[in-house]
């Protein structure tokens, strides 16, 4: 269980860690976390499974090595019968998620791999700004989340990657974790975070 895991490895949730003013999060830290979490999410998606509830509380910081671990696969267990068709869309309409971090197609019961990336993007915005989605304004014409003014020091490259992940329209987003990671690795990283370019999950189409 998560409780047992945290007892053994002495970890705390992402949101608890970020609640301390001593833990200001910058561009380089978010890049590091993304390069750690995206390959894990790619493995999950490779199994044709959608997590459905990525949020700050479900990213655990392990104090032993400061590794960020994606947890709470209860939603996955509850939807193990959900299959992904050849177009990368779920064939059942079980709605699971957290308000604010859940994209519209998931709320309508049609989650796709990009739905997890949308939630991950908003989780990273929380890391950069300290604000949950409900505290951020949206463009009334486009529905885009207007968060950049709350994180003025973030690099344009990282901001562009996050903006694509949280685009209101499904087809405007990254379709796979590999696409998001590969885009991150070629942006203007302050120190150049090294990483391995991921291949596309089977059945996924590049954009």
mmCIF file of C-alpha atoms in Angstrom:
data_model
loop_
_atom_site.group_PDB
_atom_site.id
_atom_site.type_symbol
_atom_site.label_atom_id
_atom_site.label_comp_id
_atom_site.label_asym_id
_atom_site.label_seq_id
_atom_site.Cartn_x
_atom_site.Cartn_y
_atom_site.Cartn_z
ATOM 1 C CA UNK A 1 0.000 0.000 0.000
ATOM 2 C CA UNK A 2 0.982 3.661 -0.326
ATOM 3 C CA UNK A 3 1.040 4.017 3.475
ATOM 4 C CA UNK A 4 3.426 1.075 3.816
ATOM 5 C CA UNK A 5 5.572 2.383 0.947
ATOM 6 C CA UNK A 6 5.908 5.806 2.572
ATOM 7 C CA UNK A 7 6.672 4.235 5.940
ATOM 8 C CA UNK A 8 9.561 2.274 4.457
ATOM 9 C CA UNK A 9 10.987 4.937 2.164
ATOM 10 C CA UNK A 10 10.101 8.049 4.232
ATOM 11 C CA UNK A 11 8.391 10.011 1.504
ATOM 12 C CA UNK A 12 5.811 12.773 1.257
ATOM 13 C CA UNK A 13 3.340 13.827 -1.361
ATOM 14 C CA UNK A 14 4.328 16.344 -4.006
ATOM 15 C CA UNK A 15 1.714 18.814 -2.728
ATOM 16 C CA UNK A 16 2.914 18.494 0.883
ATOM 17 C CA UNK A 17 6.516 19.041 -0.173
ATOM 18 C CA UNK A 18 5.597 22.098 -2.247
ATOM 19 C CA UNK A 19 3.499 23.656 0.534
ATOM 20 C CA UNK A 20 6.675 24.723 2.322
ATOM 21 C CA UNK A 21 8.037 28.161 1.326
ATOM 22 C CA UNK A 22 11.525 26.681 1.667
ATOM 23 C CA UNK A 23 10.879 24.487 -1.353
ATOM 24 C CA UNK A 24 10.536 26.952 -4.205
ATOM 25 C CA UNK A 25 10.429 25.061 -7.480
ATOM 26 C CA UNK A 26 12.131 26.328 -10.576
ATOM 27 C CA UNK A 27 12.557 25.454 -14.224
ATOM 28 C CA UNK A 28 15.391 22.943 -13.765
ATOM 29 C CA UNK A 29 13.569 21.012 -11.017
ATOM 30 C CA UNK A 30 10.397 20.659 -13.072
ATOM 31 C CA UNK A 31 12.423 19.462 -16.055
ATOM 32 C CA UNK A 32 14.115 16.867 -13.865
ATOM 33 C CA UNK A 33 10.801 15.644 -12.483
ATOM 34 C CA UNK A 34 9.274 15.400 -15.943
ATOM 35 C CA UNK A 35 12.234 13.456 -17.325
ATOM 36 C CA UNK A 36 11.781 11.032 -14.441
ATOM 37 C CA UNK A 37 8.009 10.652 -14.562
ATOM 38 C CA UNK A 38 7.364 10.623 -18.322
ATOM 39 C CA UNK A 39 9.213 7.338 -18.984
ATOM 40 C CA UNK A 40 7.184 5.711 -16.183
ATOM 41 C CA UNK A 41 3.976 7.031 -17.690
ATOM 42 C CA UNK A 42 5.106 5.789 -21.097
ATOM 43 C CA UNK A 43 5.402 2.269 -19.647
ATOM 44 C CA UNK A 44 1.891 2.532 -18.225
ATOM 45 C CA UNK A 45 0.519 3.700 -21.563
ATOM 46 C CA UNK A 46 2.431 0.972 -23.393
ATOM 47 C CA UNK A 47 0.209 -1.458 -21.457
ATOM 48 C CA UNK A 48 -2.802 0.395 -22.929
ATOM 49 C CA UNK A 49 -3.676 1.753 -19.477
ATOM 50 C CA UNK A 50 -4.601 5.329 -18.555
ATOM 51 C CA UNK A 51 -3.819 6.453 -14.979
ATOM 52 C CA UNK A 52 -6.718 8.973 -14.911
ATOM 53 C CA UNK A 53 -5.855 10.741 -11.650
ATOM 54 C CA UNK A 54 -2.464 12.433 -11.911
ATOM 55 C CA UNK A 55 -2.285 15.338 -9.469
ATOM 56 C CA UNK A 56 0.149 16.726 -6.849
ATOM 57 C CA UNK A 57 -1.115 14.351 -4.140
ATOM 58 C CA UNK A 58 -0.345 11.378 -6.367
ATOM 59 C CA UNK A 59 3.289 12.243 -6.997
ATOM 60 C CA UNK A 60 5.435 11.077 -4.098
ATOM 61 C CA UNK A 61 8.836 12.529 -3.242
ATOM 62 C CA UNK A 62 11.068 9.762 -1.876
ATOM 63 C CA UNK A 63 13.446 11.434 0.592
ATOM 64 C CA UNK A 64 16.085 8.693 0.288
ATOM 65 C CA UNK A 65 17.061 9.732 -3.229
ATOM 66 C CA UNK A 66 14.628 12.596 -4.050
ATOM 67 C CA UNK A 67 13.018 10.431 -6.706
ATOM 68 C CA UNK A 68 9.479 11.368 -7.715
ATOM 69 C CA UNK A 69 7.187 8.369 -7.971
ATOM 70 C CA UNK A 70 3.727 8.239 -9.535
ATOM 71 C CA UNK A 71 1.294 6.519 -7.156
ATOM 72 C CA UNK A 72 -2.394 5.723 -6.585
ATOM 73 C CA UNK A 73 -3.157 3.255 -9.303
ATOM 74 C CA UNK A 74 -6.479 2.526 -7.618
ATOM 75 C CA UNK A 75 -8.222 4.216 -10.521
ATOM 76 C CA UNK A 76 -6.295 1.936 -12.859
ATOM 77 C CA UNK A 77 -7.345 -1.162 -10.923
ATOM 78 C CA UNK A 78 -10.963 -0.026 -11.039
ATOM 79 C CA UNK A 79 -10.789 0.359 -14.792
ATOM 80 C CA UNK A 80 -8.645 -2.614 -15.763
ATOM 81 C CA UNK A 81 -11.500 -3.715 -18.006
ATOM 82 C CA UNK A 82 -11.177 -0.510 -19.968
ATOM 83 C CA UNK A 83 -9.529 -1.217 -23.286
ATOM 84 C CA UNK A 84 -7.915 1.277 -25.642
ATOM 85 C CA UNK A 85 -8.896 0.917 -29.263
ATOM 86 C CA UNK A 86 -6.634 1.449 -32.274
ATOM 87 C CA UNK A 87 -7.316 5.190 -32.162
ATOM 88 C CA UNK A 88 -6.025 5.425 -28.584
ATOM 89 C CA UNK A 89 -9.462 6.024 -27.063
ATOM 90 C CA UNK A 90 -11.108 4.165 -24.193
ATOM 91 C CA UNK A 91 -14.048 1.899 -24.956
ATOM 92 C CA UNK A 92 -15.783 2.358 -21.603
ATOM 93 C CA UNK A 93 -17.188 5.469 -19.973
ATOM 94 C CA UNK A 94 -16.057 5.225 -16.343
ATOM 95 C CA UNK A 95 -15.369 8.753 -15.121
ATOM 96 C CA UNK A 96 -12.538 8.991 -12.597
ATOM 97 C CA UNK A 97 -10.396 12.005 -11.841
ATOM 98 C CA UNK A 98 -9.939 15.130 -9.757
ATOM 99 C CA UNK A 99 -11.801 18.348 -10.633
ATOM 100 C CA UNK A 100 -9.472 20.899 -12.157
ATOM 101 C CA UNK A 101 -6.879 18.327 -13.169
ATOM 102 C CA UNK A 102 -9.294 16.363 -15.374
ATOM 103 C CA UNK A 103 -9.640 17.328 -19.060
ATOM 104 C CA UNK A 104 -13.053 17.632 -20.683
ATOM 105 C CA UNK A 105 -12.879 14.414 -22.703
ATOM 106 C CA UNK A 106 -12.061 12.409 -19.567
ATOM 107 C CA UNK A 107 -14.929 14.051 -17.689
ATOM 108 C CA UNK A 108 -17.141 12.894 -20.545
ATOM 109 C CA UNK A 109 -15.873 9.320 -20.149
ATOM 110 C CA UNK A 110 -13.569 9.340 -23.181
ATOM 111 C CA UNK A 111 -10.075 9.445 -21.688
ATOM 112 C CA UNK A 112 -7.048 9.121 -23.978
ATOM 113 C CA UNK A 113 -3.311 8.955 -23.289
ATOM 114 C CA UNK A 114 -3.170 12.727 -23.704
ATOM 115 C CA UNK A 115 -5.604 13.050 -20.799
ATOM 116 C CA UNK A 116 -2.872 11.896 -18.417
ATOM 117 C CA UNK A 117 -0.440 14.372 -19.985
ATOM 118 C CA UNK A 118 -2.979 17.166 -19.484
ATOM 119 C CA UNK A 119 -3.163 16.310 -15.776
ATOM 120 C CA UNK A 120 0.612 16.061 -15.571
ATOM 121 C CA UNK A 121 1.003 19.486 -17.180
ATOM 122 C CA UNK A 122 -1.323 21.058 -14.617
ATOM 123 C CA UNK A 123 0.573 19.273 -11.837
ATOM 124 C CA UNK A 124 3.788 20.886 -13.055
ATOM 125 C CA UNK A 125 2.067 24.274 -13.229
ATOM 126 C CA UNK A 126 1.167 23.759 -9.582
ATOM 127 C CA UNK A 127 4.848 23.095 -8.903
ATOM 128 C CA UNK A 128 5.873 26.307 -10.662
ATOM 129 C CA UNK A 129 3.124 28.594 -9.354
ATOM 130 C CA UNK A 130 1.753 27.024 -6.171
ATOM 131 C CA UNK A 131 -1.746 27.388 -7.621
ATOM 132 C CA UNK A 132 -4.319 24.692 -8.313
ATOM 133 C CA UNK A 133 -6.166 24.931 -11.648
ATOM 134 C CA UNK A 134 -9.245 26.547 -10.110
ATOM 135 C CA UNK A 135 -7.084 29.476 -8.983
ATOM 136 C CA UNK A 136 -5.822 30.214 -12.491
ATOM 137 C CA UNK A 137 -7.682 32.314 -15.082
ATOM 138 C CA UNK A 138 -8.628 30.915 -18.466
ATOM 139 C CA UNK A 139 -9.034 32.655 -21.799
ATOM 140 C CA UNK A 140 -12.817 32.981 -22.332
ATOM 141 C CA UNK A 141 -12.412 32.579 -26.095
ATOM 142 C CA UNK A 142 -9.992 29.656 -26.288
ATOM 143 C CA UNK A 143 -10.278 27.978 -22.876
ATOM 144 C CA UNK A 144 -6.492 28.077 -22.486
ATOM 145 C CA UNK A 145 -5.141 28.258 -18.920
ATOM 146 C CA UNK A 146 -3.323 31.554 -18.394
ATOM 147 C CA UNK A 147 -0.610 30.603 -15.936
ATOM 148 C CA UNK A 148 2.642 32.074 -17.283
ATOM 149 C CA UNK A 149 2.376 35.390 -15.428
ATOM 150 C CA UNK A 150 2.500 33.427 -12.152
ATOM 151 C CA UNK A 151 5.812 31.827 -13.157
ATOM 152 C CA UNK A 152 7.729 34.655 -14.870
ATOM 153 C CA UNK A 153 11.106 32.945 -14.581
ATOM 154 C CA UNK A 154 10.130 29.756 -16.405
ATOM 155 C CA UNK A 155 11.895 29.282 -19.740
ATOM 156 C CA UNK A 156 9.930 29.681 -22.956
ATOM 157 C CA UNK A 157 10.834 26.138 -23.965
ATOM 158 C CA UNK A 158 9.398 24.507 -20.849
ATOM 159 C CA UNK A 159 6.354 26.792 -20.905
ATOM 160 C CA UNK A 160 5.632 25.818 -24.508
ATOM 161 C CA UNK A 161 5.848 22.118 -23.655
ATOM 162 C CA UNK A 162 3.450 22.552 -20.740
ATOM 163 C CA UNK A 163 1.056 24.667 -22.810
ATOM 164 C CA UNK A 164 0.856 21.958 -25.441
ATOM 165 C CA UNK A 165 0.231 19.306 -22.779
ATOM 166 C CA UNK A 166 -2.720 21.285 -21.368
ATOM 167 C CA UNK A 167 -4.219 22.484 -24.649
ATOM 168 C CA UNK A 168 -8.039 22.421 -24.447
ATOM 169 C CA UNK A 169 -8.373 20.399 -27.654
ATOM 170 C CA UNK A 170 -7.258 16.759 -27.652
ATOM 171 C CA UNK A 171 -5.656 16.962 -31.083
ATOM 172 C CA UNK A 172 -3.579 19.988 -30.081
ATOM 173 C CA UNK A 173 -1.884 18.095 -27.261
ATOM 174 C CA UNK A 174 0.928 15.576 -27.144
ATOM 175 C CA UNK A 175 -0.564 12.209 -27.984
ATOM 176 C CA UNK A 176 2.043 10.173 -26.093
ATOM 177 C CA UNK A 177 4.484 10.527 -23.205
ATOM 178 C CA UNK A 178 7.310 9.932 -25.672
ATOM 179 C CA UNK A 179 6.296 12.970 -27.707
ATOM 180 C CA UNK A 180 6.219 15.154 -24.598
ATOM 181 C CA UNK A 181 9.593 13.928 -23.327
ATOM 182 C CA UNK A 182 11.256 14.285 -26.719
ATOM 183 C CA UNK A 183 9.924 17.850 -27.033
ATOM 184 C CA UNK A 184 11.234 18.633 -23.540
ATOM 185 C CA UNK A 185 14.693 17.313 -24.325
ATOM 186 C CA UNK A 186 15.161 19.614 -27.324
ATOM 187 C CA UNK A 187 13.998 22.816 -25.609
ATOM 188 C CA UNK A 188 16.269 25.497 -24.222
ATOM 189 C CA UNK A 189 17.033 23.761 -20.912
ATOM 190 C CA UNK A 190 19.103 26.048 -18.615
ATOM 191 C CA UNK A 191 21.653 23.300 -17.884
ATOM 192 C CA UNK A 192 20.680 20.758 -20.534
ATOM 193 C CA UNK A 193 18.990 17.870 -18.742
ATOM 194 C CA UNK A 194 20.269 14.654 -20.359
ATOM 195 C CA UNK A 195 17.810 11.932 -21.175
ATOM 196 C CA UNK A 196 16.922 9.052 -23.425
ATOM 197 C CA UNK A 197 14.607 9.661 -26.348
ATOM 198 C CA UNK A 198 11.615 7.350 -26.062
ATOM 199 C CA UNK A 199 10.002 5.436 -28.867
ATOM 200 C CA UNK A 200 6.281 5.767 -29.557
ATOM 201 C CA UNK A 201 3.891 3.279 -27.904
ATOM 202 C CA UNK A 202 2.573 0.732 -30.349
ATOM 203 C CA UNK A 203 -0.455 1.982 -32.213
ATOM 204 C CA UNK A 204 0.262 5.641 -31.445
ATOM 205 C CA UNK A 205 0.567 8.188 -34.192
ATOM 206 C CA UNK A 206 3.178 10.932 -34.148
ATOM 207 C CA UNK A 207 2.085 14.525 -34.574
#
